[in-house]
PDB file of C-alpha atoms and ligand atoms in Angstrom:
ATOM      1  CA  MET R   1       7.061  77.600  55.089  1.00 43.00           C
ATOM      2  CA  ARG R   2       6.066  75.959  52.233  1.00 45.00           C
ATOM      3  CA  HIS R   3       7.915  77.333  49.242  1.00 44.00           C
ATOM      4  CA  ASN R   4       6.003  76.349  46.232  1.00 46.00           C
ATOM      5  CA  GLY R   5       2.354  75.249  45.918  1.00 45.00           C
ATOM      6  CA  ALA R   6       3.145  71.923  44.098  1.00 51.00           C
ATOM      7  CA  VAL R   7       1.755  69.375  46.619  1.00 65.00           C
ATOM      8  CA  HIS R   8      -1.570  70.235  48.699  1.00 86.00           C
ATOM      9  CA  GLU R   9      -1.134  67.295  51.298  1.00 92.00           C
ATOM     10  CA  ARG R  10      -4.667  66.711  52.812  1.00 96.00           C
ATOM     11  CA  VAL R  11      -5.214  67.442  56.596  1.00 97.00           C
ATOM     12  CA  MET R  12      -7.752  66.931  58.488  1.00 98.00           C
ATOM     13  CA  VAL R  13      -8.954  68.979  61.410  1.00 98.00           C
ATOM     14  CA  VAL R  14     -11.310  67.170  63.825  1.00 98.00           C
ATOM     15  CA  GLU R  15     -12.383  69.968  66.608  1.00 98.00           C
ATOM     16  CA  ASP R  16     -15.607  70.724  68.400  1.00 97.00           C
ATOM     17  CA  ASP R  17     -14.398  74.207  68.956  1.00 97.00           C
ATOM     18  CA  PRO R  18     -16.505  75.887  66.129  1.00 97.00           C
ATOM     19  CA  GLU R  19     -13.958  79.249  66.184  1.00 96.00           C
ATOM     20  CA  LEU R  20     -10.777  77.158  66.548  1.00 97.00           C
ATOM     21  CA  ARG R  21     -12.056  74.547  63.849  1.00 97.00           C
ATOM     22  CA  ARG R  22     -12.750  77.501  61.499  1.00 97.00           C
ATOM     23  CA  HIS R  23      -9.294  79.558  62.664  1.00 96.00           C
ATOM     24  CA  LEU R  24      -7.608  76.347  61.655  1.00 97.00           C
ATOM     25  CA  ALA R  25      -9.087  75.612  58.715  1.00 97.00           C
ATOM     26  CA  ALA R  26      -8.522  79.084  57.489  1.00 96.00           C
ATOM     27  CA  SER R  27      -4.901  79.164  58.347  1.00 94.00           C
ATOM     28  CA  LEU R  28      -3.787  76.050  57.050  1.00 95.00           C
ATOM     29  CA  THR R  29      -5.690  76.451  53.367  1.00 95.00           C
ATOM     30  CA  GLU R  30      -3.576  79.941  53.636  1.00 92.00           C
ATOM     31  CA  ALA R  31      -0.456  77.549  53.990  1.00 88.00           C
ATOM     32  CA  GLY R  32      -1.114  75.353  51.440  1.00 91.00           C
ATOM     33  CA  PHE R  33      -2.831  72.363  52.539  1.00 95.00           C
ATOM     34  CA  ASP R  34      -5.873  70.737  51.468  1.00 96.00           C
ATOM     35  CA  VAL R  35      -8.335  71.081  54.611  1.00 97.00           C
ATOM     36  CA  ALA R  36     -10.897  68.625  55.478  1.00 98.00           C
ATOM     37  CA  VAL R  37     -12.756  69.326  58.867  1.00 98.00           C
ATOM     38  CA  ALA R  38     -14.946  67.246  61.511  1.00 98.00           C
ATOM     39  CA  ALA R  39     -16.525  68.511  64.552  1.00 98.00           C
ATOM     40  CA  THR R  40     -17.409  65.039  65.874  1.00 97.00           C
ATOM     41  CA  GLY R  41     -15.448  61.745  66.295  1.00 97.00           C
ATOM     42  CA  SER R  42     -18.331  60.099  64.006  1.00 97.00           C
ATOM     43  CA  ARG R  43     -17.861  62.494  61.134  1.00 97.00           C
ATOM     44  CA  ALA R  44     -13.670  62.412  61.643  1.00 98.00           C
ATOM     45  CA  LEU R  45     -14.183  58.448  60.937  1.00 97.00           C
ATOM     46  CA  GLU R  46     -15.923  59.008  57.819  1.00 97.00           C
ATOM     47  CA  VAL R  47     -14.097  61.918  56.640  1.00 97.00           C
ATOM     48  CA  ALA R  48     -10.706  59.677  57.176  1.00 96.00           C
ATOM     49  CA  ALA R  49     -12.287  56.744  55.297  1.00 95.00           C
ATOM     50  CA  LYS R  50     -13.047  59.079  52.301  1.00 94.00           C
ATOM     51  CA  GLU R  51     -10.817  59.494  49.140  1.00 93.00           C
ATOM     52  CA  PRO R  52      -8.505  61.897  49.052  1.00 93.00           C
ATOM     53  CA  HIS R  53      -7.124  60.156  52.618  1.00 95.00           C
ATOM     54  CA  PRO R  54      -5.680  63.013  55.239  1.00 96.00           C
ATOM     55  CA  GLU R  55      -2.098  62.678  55.172  1.00 95.00           C
ATOM     56  CA  LEU R  56      -2.037  64.020  58.423  1.00 97.00           C
ATOM     57  CA  ILE R  57      -4.644  64.440  61.382  1.00 97.00           C
ATOM     58  CA  ILE R  58      -5.341  67.383  63.852  1.00 97.00           C
ATOM     59  CA  LEU R  59      -7.051  65.777  66.695  1.00 95.00           C
ATOM     60  CA  ASP R  60      -8.725  67.400  69.615  1.00 94.00           C
ATOM     61  CA  ILE R  61      -8.703  65.053  72.876  1.00 90.00           C
ATOM     62  CA  GLY R  62     -12.143  66.544  74.252  1.00 90.00           C
ATOM     63  CA  LEU R  63     -14.676  65.638  71.589  1.00 94.00           C
ATOM     64  CA  PRO R  64     -18.736  65.259  72.587  1.00 94.00           C
ATOM     65  CA  ASP R  65     -18.774  62.018  71.106  1.00 96.00           C
ATOM     66  CA  ALA R  66     -15.493  60.581  71.485  1.00 92.00           C
ATOM     67  CA  ASP R  67     -12.285  60.599  73.318  1.00 89.00           C
ATOM     68  CA  GLY R  68      -9.885  61.724  70.685  1.00 90.00           C
ATOM     69  CA  ARG R  69      -7.410  59.034  72.050  1.00 87.00           C
ATOM     70  CA  ASP R  70      -9.925  56.281  71.195  1.00 91.00           C
ATOM     71  CA  LEU R  71     -10.685  57.913  67.938  1.00 95.00           C
ATOM     72  CA  CYS R  72      -7.255  57.978  66.987  1.00 93.00           C
ATOM     73  CA  GLN R  73      -7.075  54.230  67.704  1.00 92.00           C
ATOM     74  CA  ALA R  74     -10.327  53.861  65.400  1.00 95.00           C
ATOM     75  CA  ILE R  75      -8.883  55.829  62.742  1.00 95.00           C
ATOM     76  CA  LYS R  76      -5.484  53.756  62.693  1.00 93.00           C
ATOM     77  CA  ALA R  77      -7.677  50.738  62.962  1.00 93.00           C
ATOM     78  CA  GLN R  78      -9.572  51.774  59.574  1.00 93.00           C
ATOM     79  CA  GLY R  79      -6.086  51.554  57.859  1.00 93.00           C
ATOM     80  CA  SER R  80      -4.973  54.977  57.990  1.00 93.00           C
ATOM     81  CA  THR R  81      -0.969  55.447  58.885  1.00 90.00           C
ATOM     82  CA  ALA R  82      -1.451  59.569  58.694  1.00 93.00           C
ATOM     83  CA  PRO R  83       0.750  60.997  61.482  1.00 92.00           C
ATOM     84  CA  VAL R  84      -1.559  62.356  64.259  1.00 93.00           C
ATOM     85  CA  ILE R  85      -1.211  65.511  66.343  1.00 92.00           C
ATOM     86  CA  PHE R  86      -3.148  66.160  69.530  1.00 90.00           C
ATOM     87  CA  LEU R  87      -4.633  69.326  70.827  1.00 91.00           C
ATOM     88  CA  THR R  88      -5.396  69.246  74.639  1.00 84.00           C
ATOM     89  CA  ALA R  89      -6.455  71.832  77.258  1.00 79.00           C
ATOM     90  CA  ARG R  90      -4.157  72.516  79.756  1.00 65.00           C
ATOM     91  CA  GLU R  91      -6.297  70.719  82.387  1.00 66.00           C
ATOM     92  CA  ALA R  92      -5.800  67.820  80.656  1.00 64.00           C
ATOM     93  CA  LEU R  93      -1.922  67.759  80.510  1.00 58.00           C
ATOM     94  CA  THR R  94      -1.690  64.504  82.289  1.00 57.00           C
ATOM     95  CA  ASP R  95      -3.275  62.774  79.294  1.00 50.00           C
ATOM     96  CA  ARG R  96      -1.004  63.599  76.992  1.00 50.00           C
ATOM     97  CA  ILE R  97       1.333  60.523  77.871  1.00 46.00           C
ATOM     98  CA  SER R  98      -1.383  58.155  77.388  1.00 50.00           C
ATOM     99  CA  GLY R  99      -2.189  60.717  74.254  1.00 49.00           C
ATOM    100  CA  PHE R 100       0.916  58.995  72.677  1.00 56.00           C
ATOM    101  CA  GLY R 101       0.174  55.431  73.783  1.00 56.00           C
ATOM    102  CA  ALA R 102      -2.801  55.966  71.687  1.00 61.00           C
ATOM    103  CA  GLY R 103      -0.796  56.432  68.705  1.00 68.00           C
ATOM    104  CA  GLY R 104      -0.386  60.485  68.746  1.00 74.00           C
ATOM    105  CA  ASP R 105       2.729  61.490  67.542  1.00 80.00           C
ATOM    106  CA  ASP R 106       2.772  64.872  68.577  1.00 82.00           C
ATOM    107  CA  TYR R 107       0.712  67.175  70.727  1.00 81.00           C
ATOM    108  CA  LEU R 108       0.068  70.925  71.286  1.00 83.00           C
ATOM    109  CA  VAL R 109      -1.429  72.215  74.324  1.00 81.00           C
ATOM    110  CA  LYS R 110      -4.172  74.805  73.932  1.00 86.00           C
ATOM    111  CA  PRO R 111      -3.739  77.827  72.818  1.00 83.00           C
ATOM    112  CA  PHE R 112      -1.112  77.644  70.794  1.00 83.00           C
ATOM    113  CA  ALA R 113       0.485  80.016  67.831  1.00 80.00           C
ATOM    114  CA  PHE R 114      -0.606  78.739  64.897  1.00 85.00           C
ATOM    115  CA  ALA R 115       3.359  79.046  63.790  1.00 78.00           C
ATOM    116  CA  GLU R 116       4.032  76.418  66.256  1.00 81.00           C
ATOM    117  CA  LEU R 117       1.566  73.994  64.968  1.00 89.00           C
ATOM    118  CA  HIS R 118       2.912  74.582  61.400  1.00 86.00           C
ATOM    119  CA  VAL R 119       6.388  73.847  62.299  1.00 82.00           C
ATOM    120  CA  ARG R 120       4.944  70.314  64.107  1.00 84.00           C
ATOM    121  CA  ILE R 121       3.374  69.537  60.925  1.00 90.00           C
ATOM    122  CA  GLU R 122       6.402  70.444  58.656  1.00 84.00           C
ATOM    123  CA  ALA R 123       8.397  68.020  60.799  1.00 81.00           C
ATOM    124  CA  LEU R 124       5.892  65.581  60.737  1.00 85.00           C
ATOM    125  CA  LEU R 125       5.787  65.520  56.873  1.00 86.00           C
ATOM    126  CA  ARG R 126       9.193  65.558  56.959  1.00 77.00           C
ATOM    127  CA  ARG R 127      10.054  68.812  55.479  1.00 72.00           C
ATOM    128  CA  PRO R 128      12.967  70.860  56.583  1.00 72.00           C
ATOM    129  CA  VAL R 129      11.911  73.793  57.982  1.00 68.00           C
ATOM    130  CA  VAL R 130      13.381  76.884  57.208  1.00 68.00           C
ATOM    131  CA  ALA R 131      13.805  80.048  59.909  1.00 65.00           C
ATOM    132  CA  THR R 132      11.862  82.826  58.891  1.00 61.00           C
ATOM    133  CA  ASP R 133      14.676  85.078  60.344  1.00 63.00           C
ATOM    134  CA  SER R 134      17.474  85.972  58.260  1.00 66.00           C
ATOM    135  CA  SER R 135      19.756  83.625  60.187  1.00 72.00           C
ATOM    136  CA  GLY R 136      19.625  81.059  56.987  1.00 78.00           C
ATOM    137  CA  ILE R 137      19.228  78.348  59.518  1.00 84.00           C
ATOM    138  CA  VAL R 138      17.142  75.142  58.430  1.00 85.00           C
ATOM    139  CA  LEU R 139      15.997  72.464  60.611  1.00 83.00           C
ATOM    140  CA  ASP R 140      15.850  69.106  59.367  1.00 81.00           C
ATOM    141  CA  PRO R 141      13.320  66.793  60.779  1.00 74.00           C
ATOM    142  CA  LEU R 142      14.247  63.911  58.725  1.00 73.00           C
ATOM    143  CA  ALA R 143      17.774  63.611  60.246  1.00 75.00           C
ATOM    144  CA  HIS R 144      17.264  66.018  63.165  1.00 79.00           C
ATOM    145  CA  GLY R 145      19.963  68.177  62.263  1.00 85.00           C
ATOM    146  CA  ILE R 146      20.440  72.120  61.638  1.00 88.00           C
ATOM    147  CA  SER R 147      22.462  73.738  59.073  1.00 88.00           C
ATOM    148  CA  GLY R 148      23.369  77.021  57.728  1.00 83.00           C
ATOM    149  CA  GLY R 149      26.252  78.032  55.433  1.00 76.00           C
ATOM    150  CA  ASN R 150      28.103  74.677  54.671  1.00 82.00           C
ATOM    151  CA  ARG R 151      27.694  73.446  58.038  1.00 89.00           C
ATOM    152  CA  ARG R 152      25.357  71.002  59.794  1.00 90.00           C
ATOM    153  CA  VAL R 153      25.076  69.484  63.136  1.00 93.00           C
ATOM    154  CA  ASP R 154      23.005  66.591  64.683  1.00 93.00           C
ATOM    155  CA  LEU R 155      20.613  67.482  66.988  1.00 91.00           C
ATOM    156  CA  THR R 156      18.910  65.279  69.465  1.00 88.00           C
ATOM    157  CA  PRO R 157      15.033  64.712  69.504  1.00 81.00           C
ATOM    158  CA  THR R 158      14.459  67.118  72.602  1.00 86.00           C
ATOM    159  CA  GLU R 159      17.206  69.759  71.195  1.00 91.00           C
ATOM    160  CA  PHE R 160      15.284  69.943  67.880  1.00 86.00           C
ATOM    161  CA  ARG R 161      12.023  70.031  69.604  1.00 84.00           C
ATOM    162  CA  LEU R 162      13.320  73.299  71.825  1.00 90.00           C
ATOM    163  CA  LEU R 163      14.554  74.713  68.899  1.00 90.00           C
ATOM    164  CA  ALA R 164      11.927  74.114  66.627  1.00 85.00           C
ATOM    165  CA  THR R 165       9.694  75.772  69.266  1.00 85.00           C
ATOM    166  CA  LEU R 166      11.776  78.851  69.483  1.00 89.00           C
ATOM    167  CA  MET R 167      12.301  79.211  65.997  1.00 85.00           C
ATOM    168  CA  ALA R 168       8.389  79.383  65.177  1.00 79.00           C
ATOM    169  CA  ARG R 169       7.806  82.442  67.081  1.00 80.00           C
ATOM    170  CA  PRO R 170      11.121  84.849  66.232  1.00 81.00           C
ATOM    171  CA  GLY R 171      11.386  87.554  68.023  1.00 86.00           C
ATOM    172  CA  GLU R 172       8.546  86.576  70.624  1.00 88.00           C
ATOM    173  CA  VAL R 173       9.136  85.388  74.204  1.00 92.00           C
ATOM    174  CA  VAL R 174       8.340  81.813  74.851  1.00 90.00           C
ATOM    175  CA  ARG R 175       8.060  81.353  78.564  1.00 89.00           C
ATOM    176  CA  ARG R 176       9.894  78.676  80.500  1.00 89.00           C
ATOM    177  CA  ARG R 177       6.953  76.373  81.274  1.00 83.00           C
ATOM    178  CA  SER R 178       5.605  76.611  77.667  1.00 83.00           C
ATOM    179  CA  LEU R 179       8.921  75.678  76.184  1.00 87.00           C
ATOM    180  CA  ILE R 180       9.361  72.238  78.682  1.00 86.00           C
ATOM    181  CA  LEU R 181       5.875  71.445  78.051  1.00 78.00           C
ATOM    182  CA  ALA R 182       6.642  71.689  74.259  1.00 79.00           C
ATOM    183  CA  ALA R 183       9.994  69.969  74.337  1.00 81.00           C
ATOM    184  CA  TRP R 184       9.305  66.428  76.635  1.00 78.00           C
ATOM    185  CA  PRO R 185       6.280  64.438  76.473  1.00 65.00           C
ATOM    186  CA  ASP R 186       6.268  64.546  80.718  1.00 65.00           C
ATOM    187  CA  GLY R 187       6.864  68.143  80.599  1.00 64.00           C
ATOM    188  CA  ALA R 188       5.672  68.538  84.323  1.00 68.00           C
ATOM    189  CA  ALA R 189       8.572  66.101  85.588  1.00 79.00           C
ATOM    190  CA  VAL R 190      11.401  68.576  83.924  1.00 85.00           C
ATOM    191  CA  SER R 191      13.092  71.559  86.009  1.00 87.00           C
ATOM    192  CA  GLU R 192      13.853  74.471  84.986  1.00 85.00           C
ATOM    193  CA  ASN R 193      17.714  73.462  85.772  1.00 90.00           C
ATOM    194  CA  THR R 194      17.426  70.533  83.173  1.00 91.00           C
ATOM    195  CA  LEU R 195      16.120  73.075  80.252  1.00 93.00           C
ATOM    196  CA  ASP R 196      18.995  75.488  80.957  1.00 92.00           C
ATOM    197  CA  VAL R 197      21.588  72.745  80.619  1.00 94.00           C
ATOM    198  CA  TYR R 198      19.609  71.594  77.074  1.00 95.00           C
ATOM    199  CA  LEU R 199      19.495  75.198  75.932  1.00 96.00           C
ATOM    200  CA  SER R 200      23.288  76.032  76.748  1.00 95.00           C
ATOM    201  CA  ARG R 201      24.260  72.736  74.573  1.00 96.00           C
ATOM    202  CA  LEU R 202      21.736  73.824  72.019  1.00 95.00           C
ATOM    203  CA  ARG R 203      23.246  77.305  72.087  1.00 95.00           C
ATOM    204  CA  HIS R 204      26.691  75.810  71.344  1.00 95.00           C
ATOM    205  CA  LYS R 205      25.297  73.859  68.403  1.00 94.00           C
ATOM    206  CA  ILE R 206      24.059  76.678  66.687  1.00 92.00           C
ATOM    207  CA  ARG R 207      27.033  79.008  66.928  1.00 92.00           C
ATOM    208  CA  GLU R 208      29.257  75.705  65.435  1.00 91.00           C
ATOM    209  CA  ILE R 209      27.067  76.537  62.366  1.00 88.00           C
ATOM    210  CA  GLY R 210      28.242  80.299  62.221  1.00 84.00           C
ATOM    211  CA  THR R 211      25.118  82.224  62.701  1.00 84.00           C
ATOM    212  CA  ASP R 212      24.624  85.357  64.592  1.00 83.00           C
ATOM    213  CA  SER R 213      20.932  84.011  65.530  1.00 87.00           C
ATOM    214  CA  THR R 214      20.670  82.861  69.101  1.00 90.00           C
ATOM    215  CA  ILE R 215      18.951  81.681  72.039  1.00 94.00           C
ATOM    216  CA  VAL R 216      18.474  84.737  74.280  1.00 94.00           C
ATOM    217  CA  THR R 217      17.651  84.230  77.597  1.00 93.00           C
ATOM    218  CA  LEU R 218      15.038  86.622  79.521  1.00 92.00           C
ATOM    219  CA  ARG R 219      15.505  86.207  83.342  1.00 89.00           C
ATOM    220  CA  GLY R 220      12.349  85.276  84.793  1.00 86.00           C
ATOM    221  CA  VAL R 221      10.132  85.341  81.960  1.00 89.00           C
ATOM    222  CA  GLY R 222      11.729  82.890  79.003  1.00 93.00           C
ATOM    223  CA  TYR R 223      13.657  82.832  75.894  1.00 95.00           C
ATOM    224  CA  ARG R 224      13.528  84.409  72.567  1.00 94.00           C
ATOM    225  CA  TRP R 225      14.965  83.103  69.271  1.00 91.00           C
ATOM    226  CA  GLN R 226      16.687  86.100  67.836  1.00 88.00           C
TER     227      GLN R 226
HETATM  228 CA1   CA J   1     -12.856  69.778  72.290  1.00 72.27          CA
END
């Protein structure tokens, strides 16, 4: 999704699980970011205060010495304006709304595909997300729109999140529940009928820009961008 190596934004990963921390650091470096890591809240505060300051922070909510939400507030109190993506365990889903209250800009439920994280990062850094398939579709996080060829259509924030989640995993099945949780902060309360209404509107908008790519429904399983 990053087409030139001119800019290397600094991203800080705060995660106590050594395996996940290493995996994220390696994947982000591979994607062209300048990565700093911290395994604890106290280390994260030090790293965030030092030059170069992180421009985006990926923050695990469950840390050994701090609650990620308190840590987020502490980092912001130090003067950081970097957007924050919370990582949360599935068991802690009810925490997500208070996570947003604590100054988080987005969240991902573990386990997640790196492509999904990457799309969220690009969106928060307000860069266009280009489809990795042949559709030629570009998602514009700045204007919440999609374009292809010479046409462009506006999306609502929820439609944007739905499409970004599907486009992050081209050809892969995304389960209904995962899609709901990715698109709505209070996903637990969203019915599958509501999801269907949103997807049908989204398919209509995708057709308007004149591409063959679409969201395919696999009955009882989920959805696929193809
Ligand atoms: Ca943890």
